[in-house]
GROMACS .gro file of C-alpha atoms in nm:
model
  411
    1MET     CA    1   0.669  -2.092  -0.925
    2SER     CA    2   0.476  -2.024  -0.608
    3THR     CA    3   0.128  -2.170  -0.572
    4ARG     CA    4   0.019  -1.988  -0.258
    5ALA     CA    5  -0.346  -1.905  -0.212
    6ALA     CA    6  -0.469  -1.594  -0.383
    7ASP     CA    7  -0.792  -1.397  -0.364
    8GLY     CA    8  -0.782  -1.354  -0.739
    9PRO     CA    9  -0.541  -1.319  -1.027
   10SER     CA   10  -0.222  -1.129  -0.967
   11THR     CA   11  -0.257  -0.758  -0.909
   12ARG     CA   12   0.095  -0.672  -1.012
   13PRO     CA   13   0.073  -0.380  -1.255
   14GLU     CA   14   0.151  -0.436  -1.620
   15PRO     CA   15   0.250  -0.180  -1.879
   16GLY     CA   16  -0.021  -0.038  -2.101
   17ARG     CA   17   0.137  -0.198  -2.406
   18ARG     CA   18   0.012  -0.532  -2.528
   19ILE     CA   19   0.193  -0.860  -2.460
   20LEU     CA   20   0.341  -0.945  -2.798
   21ASP     CA   21   0.403  -1.312  -2.719
   22LEU     CA   22   0.041  -1.362  -2.612
   23ASP     CA   23  -0.090  -1.215  -2.935
   24ALA     CA   24   0.160  -1.412  -3.143
   25LEU     CA   25   0.061  -1.741  -2.976
   26ARG     CA   26  -0.300  -1.666  -3.048
   27GLY     CA   27  -0.216  -1.586  -3.410
   28PHE     CA   28  -0.032  -1.915  -3.443
   29ALA     CA   29  -0.328  -2.101  -3.291
   30LEU     CA   30  -0.551  -1.951  -3.561
   31LEU     CA   31  -0.357  -2.147  -3.823
   32GLY     CA   32  -0.411  -2.476  -3.643
   33ILE     CA   33  -0.780  -2.404  -3.588
   34LEU     CA   34  -0.821  -2.331  -3.958
   35VAL     CA   35  -0.635  -2.645  -4.071
   36VAL     CA   36  -0.871  -2.860  -3.865
   37ASN     CA   37  -1.196  -2.672  -3.926
   38ILE     CA   38  -1.160  -2.636  -4.301
   39GLY     CA   39  -1.190  -3.013  -4.335
   40PHE     CA   40  -1.546  -2.993  -4.199
   41PHE     CA   41  -1.637  -2.736  -4.464
   42ALA     CA   42  -1.471  -2.929  -4.746
   43SER     CA   43  -1.647  -3.259  -4.673
   44GLY     CA   44  -1.963  -3.361  -4.491
   45TYR     CA   45  -1.798  -3.692  -4.404
   46ALA     CA   46  -1.576  -3.524  -4.145
   47PHE     CA   47  -1.873  -3.462  -3.914
   48HIS     CA   48  -1.933  -3.836  -3.905
   49GLN     CA   49  -1.568  -3.922  -3.831
   50VAL     CA   50  -1.494  -4.090  -4.163
   51HIS     CA   51  -1.303  -3.983  -4.471
   52ASP     CA   52  -1.463  -3.919  -4.807
   53PRO     CA   53  -1.430  -4.245  -5.008
   54ALA     CA   54  -1.379  -4.038  -5.323
   55PHE     CA   55  -1.030  -3.939  -5.203
   56THR     CA   56  -0.820  -4.243  -5.123
   57SER     CA   57  -0.486  -4.176  -5.291
   58PRO     CA   58  -0.167  -4.203  -5.084
   59LEU     CA   59  -0.140  -3.824  -5.090
   60ASP     CA   60  -0.498  -3.790  -4.965
   61ARG     CA   61  -0.438  -4.038  -4.685
   62GLY     CA   62  -0.107  -3.871  -4.603
   63THR     CA   63  -0.279  -3.535  -4.567
   64HIS     CA   64  -0.537  -3.680  -4.326
   65TRP     CA   65  -0.255  -3.841  -4.129
   66LEU     CA   66  -0.062  -3.513  -4.113
   67VAL     CA   67  -0.362  -3.318  -3.982
   68ALA     CA   68  -0.447  -3.584  -3.722
   69MET     CA   69  -0.086  -3.615  -3.612
   70PHE     CA   70   0.003  -3.250  -3.565
   71PHE     CA   71  -0.320  -3.049  -3.553
   72GLU     CA   72  -0.628  -3.233  -3.429
   73MET     CA   73  -0.708  -3.177  -3.058
   74LYS     CA   74  -0.403  -2.954  -3.007
   75PHE     CA   75  -0.493  -2.604  -3.115
   76TYR     CA   76  -0.831  -2.563  -2.951
   77LEU     CA   77  -0.649  -2.652  -2.629
   78LEU     CA   78  -0.404  -2.368  -2.694
   79PHE     CA   79  -0.692  -2.129  -2.760
   80SER     CA   80  -0.864  -2.244  -2.442
   81PHE     CA   81  -0.547  -2.196  -2.240
   82LEU     CA   82  -0.520  -1.841  -2.374
   83PHE     CA   83  -0.884  -1.777  -2.280
   84GLY     CA   84  -0.804  -1.866  -1.919
   85TYR     CA   85  -0.488  -1.656  -1.927
   86GLY     CA   86  -0.682  -1.366  -2.076
   87PHE     CA   87  -0.933  -1.391  -1.793
   88THR     CA   88  -0.660  -1.298  -1.545
   89LEU     CA   89  -0.579  -0.991  -1.752
   90GLN     CA   90  -0.942  -0.885  -1.754
   91PHE     CA   91  -0.966  -0.930  -1.379
   92ASP     CA   92  -0.652  -0.727  -1.312
   93SER     CA   93  -0.751  -0.457  -1.559
   94ALA     CA   94  -1.085  -0.406  -1.384
   95ARG     CA   95  -0.923  -0.402  -1.040
   96ARG     CA   96  -0.657  -0.148  -1.142
   97ARG     CA   97  -0.919   0.084  -1.288
   98GLY     CA   98  -1.151   0.041  -0.993
   99VAL     CA   99  -1.447  -0.078  -1.200
  100GLY     CA  100  -1.682  -0.370  -1.143
  101PHE     CA  101  -1.568  -0.695  -1.299
  102THR     CA  102  -1.846  -0.952  -1.266
  103GLY     CA  103  -2.119  -0.759  -1.447
  104ARG     CA  104  -1.889  -0.664  -1.732
  105PHE     CA  105  -1.761  -1.019  -1.769
  106LEU     CA  106  -2.115  -1.159  -1.773
  107ARG     CA  107  -2.215  -0.915  -2.046
  108ARG     CA  108  -1.908  -1.021  -2.239
  109LEU     CA  109  -2.011  -1.385  -2.212
  110VAL     CA  110  -2.365  -1.302  -2.328
  111GLY     CA  111  -2.223  -1.123  -2.631
  112LEU     CA  112  -1.988  -1.411  -2.702
  113PHE     CA  113  -2.272  -1.662  -2.677
  114ALA     CA  114  -2.489  -1.459  -2.916
  115ILE     CA  115  -2.207  -1.437  -3.172
  116GLY     CA  116  -2.139  -1.810  -3.133
  117ALA     CA  117  -2.506  -1.905  -3.176
  118LEU     CA  118  -2.529  -1.711  -3.503
  119HIS     CA  119  -2.199  -1.862  -3.614
  120ALA     CA  120  -2.321  -2.216  -3.542
  121VAL     CA  121  -2.652  -2.175  -3.725
  122LEU     CA  122  -2.535  -1.974  -4.024
  123LEU     CA  123  -2.176  -2.081  -4.089
  124PHE     CA  124  -2.030  -2.365  -3.885
  125GLN     CA  125  -2.207  -2.604  -3.652
  126GLY     CA  126  -1.871  -2.688  -3.493
  127ASP     CA  127  -1.865  -2.345  -3.324
  128ILE     CA  128  -1.664  -2.320  -3.001
  129LEU     CA  129  -1.772  -1.971  -2.891
  130THR     CA  130  -2.096  -2.078  -2.725
  131THR     CA  131  -1.904  -2.341  -2.530
  132TYR     CA  132  -1.652  -2.079  -2.419
  133ALA     CA  133  -1.935  -1.852  -2.307
  134VAL     CA  134  -2.096  -2.123  -2.093
  135LEU     CA  135  -1.765  -2.242  -1.949
  136GLY     CA  136  -1.677  -1.882  -1.874
  137LEU     CA  137  -1.941  -1.896  -1.599
  138VAL     CA  138  -1.756  -2.188  -1.442
  139LEU     CA  139  -1.427  -2.003  -1.472
  140LEU     CA  140  -1.580  -1.703  -1.300
  141ALA     CA  141  -1.703  -1.922  -1.015
  142LEU     CA  142  -1.359  -2.082  -0.972
  143HIS     CA  143  -1.138  -1.778  -1.026
  144ARG     CA  144  -1.028  -1.757  -0.661
  145ALA     CA  145  -0.897  -2.113  -0.656
  146ARG     CA  146  -0.530  -2.169  -0.574
  147ALA     CA  147  -0.307  -2.208  -0.879
  148ARG     CA  148  -0.212  -2.559  -0.769
  149THR     CA  149  -0.575  -2.652  -0.713
  150ALA     CA  150  -0.664  -2.526  -1.060
  151VAL     CA  151  -0.392  -2.740  -1.222
  152ILE     CA  152  -0.494  -3.051  -1.025
  153ALA     CA  153  -0.859  -2.998  -1.117
  154ALA     CA  154  -0.759  -2.967  -1.483
  155ALA     CA  155  -0.567  -3.295  -1.471
  156VAL     CA  156  -0.860  -3.472  -1.304
  157LEU     CA  157  -1.104  -3.341  -1.565
  158VAL     CA  158  -0.892  -3.465  -1.856
  159GLY     CA  159  -0.830  -3.797  -1.683
  160LEU     CA  160  -1.201  -3.855  -1.620
  161VAL     CA  161  -1.294  -3.784  -1.981
  162ALA     CA  162  -1.018  -4.015  -2.106
  163VAL     CA  163  -1.133  -4.295  -1.874
  164MET     CA  164  -1.492  -4.252  -1.987
  165MET     CA  165  -1.390  -4.276  -2.352
  166ARG     CA  166  -1.180  -4.585  -2.281
  167TRP     CA  167  -1.469  -4.745  -2.093
  168ALA     CA  168  -1.711  -4.662  -2.375
  169GLY     CA  169  -1.478  -4.826  -2.625
  170MET     CA  170  -1.426  -5.141  -2.420
  171SER     CA  171  -1.791  -5.184  -2.322
  172GLY     CA  172  -1.936  -5.110  -2.663
  173ALA     CA  173  -2.148  -4.834  -2.512
  174ALA     CA  174  -2.070  -4.611  -2.811
  175PRO     CA  175  -2.049  -4.843  -3.113
  176PHE     CA  176  -1.919  -4.704  -3.441
  177ASP     CA  177  -2.075  -4.830  -3.763
  178GLU     CA  178  -1.860  -4.722  -4.057
  179GLU     CA  179  -2.125  -4.808  -4.316
  180THR     CA  180  -2.382  -4.592  -4.139
  181ALA     CA  181  -2.127  -4.312  -4.099
  182LEU     CA  182  -2.044  -4.319  -4.471
  183ALA     CA  183  -2.411  -4.296  -4.564
  184ALA     CA  184  -2.459  -4.006  -4.323
  185GLY     CA  185  -2.149  -3.835  -4.461
  186GLU     CA  186  -2.284  -3.857  -4.814
  187ALA     CA  187  -2.613  -3.704  -4.701
  188THR     CA  188  -2.440  -3.422  -4.514
  189THR     CA  189  -2.218  -3.344  -4.812
  190ALA     CA  190  -2.522  -3.321  -5.037
  191ALA     CA  191  -2.701  -3.094  -4.790
  192LEU     CA  192  -2.403  -2.859  -4.757
  193ALA     CA  193  -2.394  -2.830  -5.136
  194GLY     CA  194  -2.758  -2.720  -5.145
  195GLY     CA  195  -2.906  -2.375  -5.117
  196PRO     CA  196  -2.861  -2.147  -4.815
  197LEU     CA  197  -3.175  -2.273  -4.642
  198THR     CA  198  -3.064  -2.633  -4.691
  199VAL     CA  199  -2.724  -2.551  -4.543
  200ILE     CA  200  -2.881  -2.384  -4.240
  201GLY     CA  201  -3.118  -2.676  -4.200
  202GLU     CA  202  -2.822  -2.916  -4.197
  203HIS     CA  203  -2.651  -2.703  -3.935
  204LEU     CA  204  -2.959  -2.708  -3.713
  205GLU     CA  205  -3.001  -3.083  -3.757
  206SER     CA  206  -2.636  -3.139  -3.660
  207LEU     CA  207  -2.645  -2.930  -3.344
  208PRO     CA  208  -2.773  -3.204  -3.107
  209ARG     CA  209  -2.493  -3.437  -3.220
  210MET     CA  210  -2.239  -3.159  -3.180
  211LEU     CA  211  -2.379  -3.084  -2.834
  212VAL     CA  212  -2.309  -3.442  -2.722
  213THR     CA  213  -1.946  -3.406  -2.832
  214LEU     CA  214  -1.910  -3.070  -2.662
  215VAL     CA  215  -2.060  -3.186  -2.332
  216GLY     CA  216  -1.884  -3.521  -2.328
  217VAL     CA  217  -1.539  -3.433  -2.458
  218GLN     CA  218  -1.455  -3.084  -2.582
  219GLY     CA  219  -1.624  -2.890  -2.305
  220PRO     CA  220  -1.454  -3.056  -2.006
  221VAL     CA  221  -1.115  -3.057  -2.181
  222ALA     CA  222  -1.152  -2.689  -2.274
  223LEU     CA  223  -1.240  -2.611  -1.913
  224ALA     CA  224  -0.925  -2.792  -1.804
  225ALA     CA  225  -0.721  -2.571  -2.036
  226PHE     CA  226  -0.902  -2.263  -1.896
  227LEU     CA  227  -0.789  -2.363  -1.547
  228VAL     CA  228  -0.428  -2.412  -1.653
  229GLY     CA  229  -0.439  -2.072  -1.822
  230LEU     CA  230  -0.579  -1.924  -1.502
  231ALA     CA  231  -0.293  -2.073  -1.299
  232VAL     CA  232  -0.023  -1.963  -1.542
  233GLY     CA  233  -0.181  -1.619  -1.573
  234ARG     CA  234  -0.140  -1.565  -1.201
  235HIS     CA  235   0.236  -1.565  -1.256
  236ARG     CA  236   0.230  -1.362  -1.579
  237VAL     CA  237   0.458  -1.610  -1.755
  238LEU     CA  238   0.383  -1.466  -2.098
  239ALA     CA  239   0.479  -1.117  -1.983
  240ASP     CA  240   0.841  -1.230  -1.949
  241ALA     CA  241   0.883  -1.571  -2.111
  242GLY     CA  242   1.262  -1.535  -2.118
  243ALA     CA  243   1.270  -1.551  -1.738
  244HIS     CA  244   1.116  -1.900  -1.753
  245ASP     CA  245   1.345  -2.051  -2.016
  246HIS     CA  246   1.442  -2.350  -1.799
  247THR     CA  247   1.076  -2.440  -1.743
  248LEU     CA  248   0.997  -2.396  -2.112
  249ARG     CA  249   1.280  -2.628  -2.210
  250LEU     CA  250   1.154  -2.889  -1.964
  251ILE     CA  251   0.807  -2.863  -2.118
  252GLN     CA  252   0.961  -2.927  -2.460
  253TRP     CA  253   1.161  -3.229  -2.342
  254VAL     CA  254   0.855  -3.388  -2.183
  255GLY     CA  255   0.579  -3.254  -2.406
  256PHE     CA  256   0.706  -3.358  -2.747
  257PRO     CA  257   0.777  -3.728  -2.673
  258VAL     CA  258   0.457  -3.780  -2.474
  259GLY     CA  259   0.238  -3.575  -2.707
  260LEU     CA  260   0.371  -3.726  -3.027
  261VAL     CA  261   0.314  -4.081  -2.904
  262GLY     CA  262  -0.055  -4.012  -2.850
  263SER     CA  263  -0.078  -3.826  -3.180
  264LEU     CA  264   0.083  -4.115  -3.363
  265VAL     CA  265  -0.176  -4.356  -3.227
  266LEU     CA  266  -0.455  -4.114  -3.317
  267ALA     CA  267  -0.326  -4.070  -3.672
  268ASP     CA  268  -0.253  -4.439  -3.733
  269LEU     CA  269  -0.590  -4.558  -3.603
  270GLY     CA  270  -0.780  -4.316  -3.819
  271GLY     CA  271  -0.876  -4.036  -3.583
  272THR     CA  272  -1.131  -3.976  -3.310
  273ALA     CA  273  -1.375  -4.245  -3.426
  274ASP     CA  274  -1.153  -4.497  -3.247
  275LEU     CA  275  -1.226  -4.449  -2.877
  276TYR     CA  276  -0.899  -4.607  -2.766
  277ALA     CA  277  -0.706  -4.358  -2.981
  278LEU     CA  278  -0.929  -4.077  -2.857
  279SER     CA  279  -0.875  -4.165  -2.490
  280LEU     CA  280  -0.498  -4.177  -2.535
  281ALA     CA  281  -0.498  -3.854  -2.736
  282LEU     CA  282  -0.699  -3.679  -2.465
  283LEU     CA  283  -0.424  -3.761  -2.215
  284THR     CA  284  -0.133  -3.668  -2.440
  285ALA     CA  285  -0.261  -3.378  -2.656
  286PRO     CA  286  -0.216  -3.124  -2.372
  287PHE     CA  287   0.153  -3.218  -2.358
  288LEU     CA  288   0.198  -3.151  -2.730
  289SER     CA  289   0.001  -2.826  -2.712
  290ALA     CA  290   0.223  -2.714  -2.424
  291ALA     CA  291   0.536  -2.813  -2.618
  292TYR     CA  292   0.418  -2.610  -2.918
  293ALA     CA  293   0.362  -2.307  -2.695
  294ALA     CA  294   0.695  -2.348  -2.515
  295THR     CA  295   0.882  -2.378  -2.845
  296LEU     CA  296   0.725  -2.064  -2.983
  297LEU     CA  297   0.780  -1.867  -2.664
  298ARG     CA  298   1.148  -1.956  -2.670
  299LEU     CA  299   1.169  -1.874  -3.040
  300PHE     CA  300   1.004  -1.536  -2.986
  301GLN     CA  301   1.290  -1.430  -2.757
  302ARG     CA  302   1.541  -1.438  -3.044
  303GLY     CA  303   1.599  -1.187  -3.324
  304ARG     CA  304   1.434  -1.376  -3.608
  305GLY     CA  305   1.172  -1.511  -3.368
  306ARG     CA  306   1.076  -1.157  -3.270
  307ARG     CA  307   1.004  -1.084  -3.633
  308ILE     CA  308   0.789  -1.396  -3.656
  309ALA     CA  309   0.603  -1.289  -3.342
  310ALA     CA  310   0.549  -0.943  -3.488
  311ALA     CA  311   0.402  -1.099  -3.804
  312LEU     CA  312   0.165  -1.326  -3.609
  313ALA     CA  313   0.057  -1.077  -3.342
  314PRO     CA  314  -0.186  -0.861  -3.546
  315ALA     CA  315  -0.388  -1.171  -3.638
  316GLY     CA  316  -0.394  -1.269  -3.272
  317ARG     CA  317  -0.507  -0.924  -3.168
  318MET     CA  318  -0.824  -0.966  -3.372
  319ALA     CA  319  -0.858  -1.343  -3.326
  320LEU     CA  320  -1.235  -1.340  -3.290
  321SER     CA  321  -1.279  -1.154  -3.619
  322ASN     CA  322  -1.032  -1.387  -3.789
  323TYR     CA  323  -1.201  -1.699  -3.649
  324LEU     CA  324  -1.537  -1.583  -3.783
  325GLY     CA  325  -1.375  -1.469  -4.107
  326GLN     CA  326  -1.228  -1.814  -4.162
  327SER     CA  327  -1.574  -1.967  -4.135
  328LEU     CA  328  -1.724  -1.707  -4.367
  329VAL     CA  329  -1.464  -1.762  -4.639
  330CYS     CA  330  -1.484  -2.140  -4.606
  331ALA     CA  331  -1.864  -2.130  -4.622
  332LEU     CA  332  -1.849  -1.920  -4.937
  333LEU     CA  333  -1.597  -2.155  -5.095
  334PHE     CA  334  -1.740  -2.492  -5.002
  335THR     CA  335  -2.111  -2.468  -4.916
  336GLY     CA  336  -2.423  -2.362  -5.102
  337PHE     CA  337  -2.378  -2.009  -4.972
  338GLY     CA  338  -2.119  -1.967  -5.248
  339LEU     CA  339  -1.925  -2.191  -5.486
  340GLY     CA  340  -2.048  -2.520  -5.337
  341LEU     CA  341  -1.714  -2.701  -5.366
  342VAL     CA  342  -1.792  -2.937  -5.075
  343GLY     CA  343  -1.689  -3.293  -5.162
  344ARG     CA  344  -1.506  -3.180  -5.477
  345VAL     CA  345  -1.164  -3.071  -5.348
  346ALA     CA  346  -0.896  -3.326  -5.260
  347PRO     CA  347  -0.748  -3.304  -4.907
  348PRO     CA  348  -0.403  -3.174  -5.016
  349PHE     CA  349  -0.565  -2.881  -5.196
  350VAL     CA  350  -0.792  -2.817  -4.897
  351LEU     CA  351  -0.480  -2.791  -4.683
  352LEU     CA  352  -0.321  -2.556  -4.938
  353ILE     CA  353  -0.632  -2.335  -4.929
  354ALA     CA  354  -0.600  -2.315  -4.551
  355VAL     CA  355  -0.238  -2.202  -4.572
  356VAL     CA  356  -0.317  -1.939  -4.836
  357LEU     CA  357  -0.617  -1.812  -4.643
  358PHE     CA  358  -0.410  -1.779  -4.327
  359ALA     CA  359  -0.139  -1.588  -4.514
  360VAL     CA  360  -0.403  -1.347  -4.642
  361GLN     CA  361  -0.538  -1.306  -4.289
  362LEU     CA  362  -0.192  -1.219  -4.161
  363TRP     CA  363  -0.161  -0.945  -4.420
  364LEU     CA  364  -0.513  -0.811  -4.368
  365SER     CA  365  -0.474  -0.816  -3.991
  366ALA     CA  366  -0.153  -0.614  -4.006
  367TRP     CA  367  -0.320  -0.362  -4.237
  368TRP     CA  368  -0.632  -0.337  -4.022
  369MET     CA  369  -0.463  -0.312  -3.684
  370ALA     CA  370  -0.232  -0.038  -3.810
  371ARG     CA  371  -0.544   0.174  -3.855
  372HIS     CA  372  -0.789   0.051  -3.592
  373ARG     CA  373  -0.779  -0.030  -3.222
  374TYR     CA  374  -1.009  -0.331  -3.255
  375GLY     CA  375  -1.113  -0.594  -3.502
  376PRO     CA  376  -1.480  -0.564  -3.612
  377ALA     CA  377  -1.606  -0.847  -3.391
  378GLU     CA  378  -1.388  -0.731  -3.099
  379TRP     CA  379  -1.537  -0.382  -3.134
  380PHE     CA  380  -1.889  -0.523  -3.107
  381LEU     CA  381  -1.801  -0.741  -2.810
  382ARG     CA  382  -1.637  -0.449  -2.631
  383ALA     CA  383  -1.946  -0.236  -2.691
  384VAL     CA  384  -2.166  -0.503  -2.533
  385THR     CA  385  -1.925  -0.545  -2.241
  386ASN     CA  386  -1.888  -0.177  -2.156
  387LEU     CA  387  -2.232  -0.059  -2.274
  388GLU     CA  388  -2.066   0.214  -2.476
  389VAL     CA  389  -1.956   0.289  -2.830
  390PRO     CA  390  -1.579   0.225  -2.834
  391ASP     CA  391  -1.340   0.455  -3.015
  392TRP     CA  392  -1.287   0.283  -3.348
  393ARG     CA  393  -0.979   0.448  -3.492
  394ARG     CA  394  -0.626   0.417  -3.360
  395ARG     CA  395  -0.499   0.746  -3.217
  396GLU     CA  396  -0.129   0.816  -3.204
  397GLY     CA  397   0.020   0.818  -2.856
  398ARG     CA  398  -0.280   0.651  -2.692
  399PRO     CA  399  -0.216   0.330  -2.490
  400ASP     CA  400  -0.333   0.020  -2.670
  401ARG     CA  401  -0.589  -0.170  -2.464
  402ALA     CA  402  -0.767  -0.338  -2.753
  403ASP     CA  403  -0.951  -0.666  -2.725
  404ALA     CA  404  -0.768  -0.968  -2.858
  405ASP     CA  405  -0.863  -1.320  -2.767
  406LEU     CA  406  -1.183  -1.509  -2.828
  407SER     CA  407  -1.307  -1.376  -2.495
  408GLY     CA  408  -1.215  -1.021  -2.595
  409ALA     CA  409  -0.982  -0.981  -2.300
  410PRO     CA  410  -0.889  -0.616  -2.240
  411ARG     CA  411  -0.531  -0.532  -2.155
   0.00000   0.00000   0.00000
């Protein structure tokens, strides 16, 4: 693919219809996000990078291993990539319609930050939306970069973070005390089981620690994925994935071996508390995320795969609403906002709950999007972006330009 300089994302016109593969990828990513995040609702120990000592059976340990091996650090990268890709669609949409882009995008980021801040305080201190909103400013500043430059910058970012983590592990700059972590996990679990005010207080108390993780690890790596999405979006790969089958196969052949090696180390050494495992996973997780995406894109080109894509796409079209909905349901199940099951459900059943919840979301999303042009949160974000009240109901024969990704990218 060409990497010539460009003044901005591609201006080649696209049809008014949505890109099914893009929505389906985003729907698939929702499952991975849920599988990882639900563990933080189900146990306060997860925030302190240790496992609940009450669940130590082989099946419990096997579940933790499975999540670390195939889910941790992979799916937020996929979401971040799609954010960057969606940015190119927003840019082109504004240019084709002859409307200002920067002001609208800034309002969108403000709306996203506000939603994320409420999400972090009320439901889940591991919120990613505020980070996306802040990094969106960087993406806006860099959006005219060459595609090749964007990819190189992404690689450098990931490499620097990995080196820093490796240095911290070797130098003892970030020591990990398991006994202290277990005591903190017990306290967090008890707080999450308390009343609503206690839960909110725990969220607020955890935010500085979460901020360190976001600034030191998740933020730079998410920005790297933004930049890769920006580069790929220039060439509209997802608009015609079948035309790039050779490249997608190459990504599979390289991505799976490299990515699985890093994941195996991460899973065997107990997760991100081990800085050596974390540094290796940072370098290899993007390969596995890319291999997942390439596999699905190739699958979606076939008959049965098209049906799978069609089932996933409605959830992806209202990804922001589904992301927030996952947190709401998990908070009602596990914290003092509802049933207070935190610390009382074994990991295999937590994983089962995630799968069932995702299946329900697929059904609800299909039902909702058959009747509405936007998910509830997407509708709000679009209203903030355009300073107007969007048309809520779907109207037959009208082009579908609904918001979809966590940035609310218009088509």
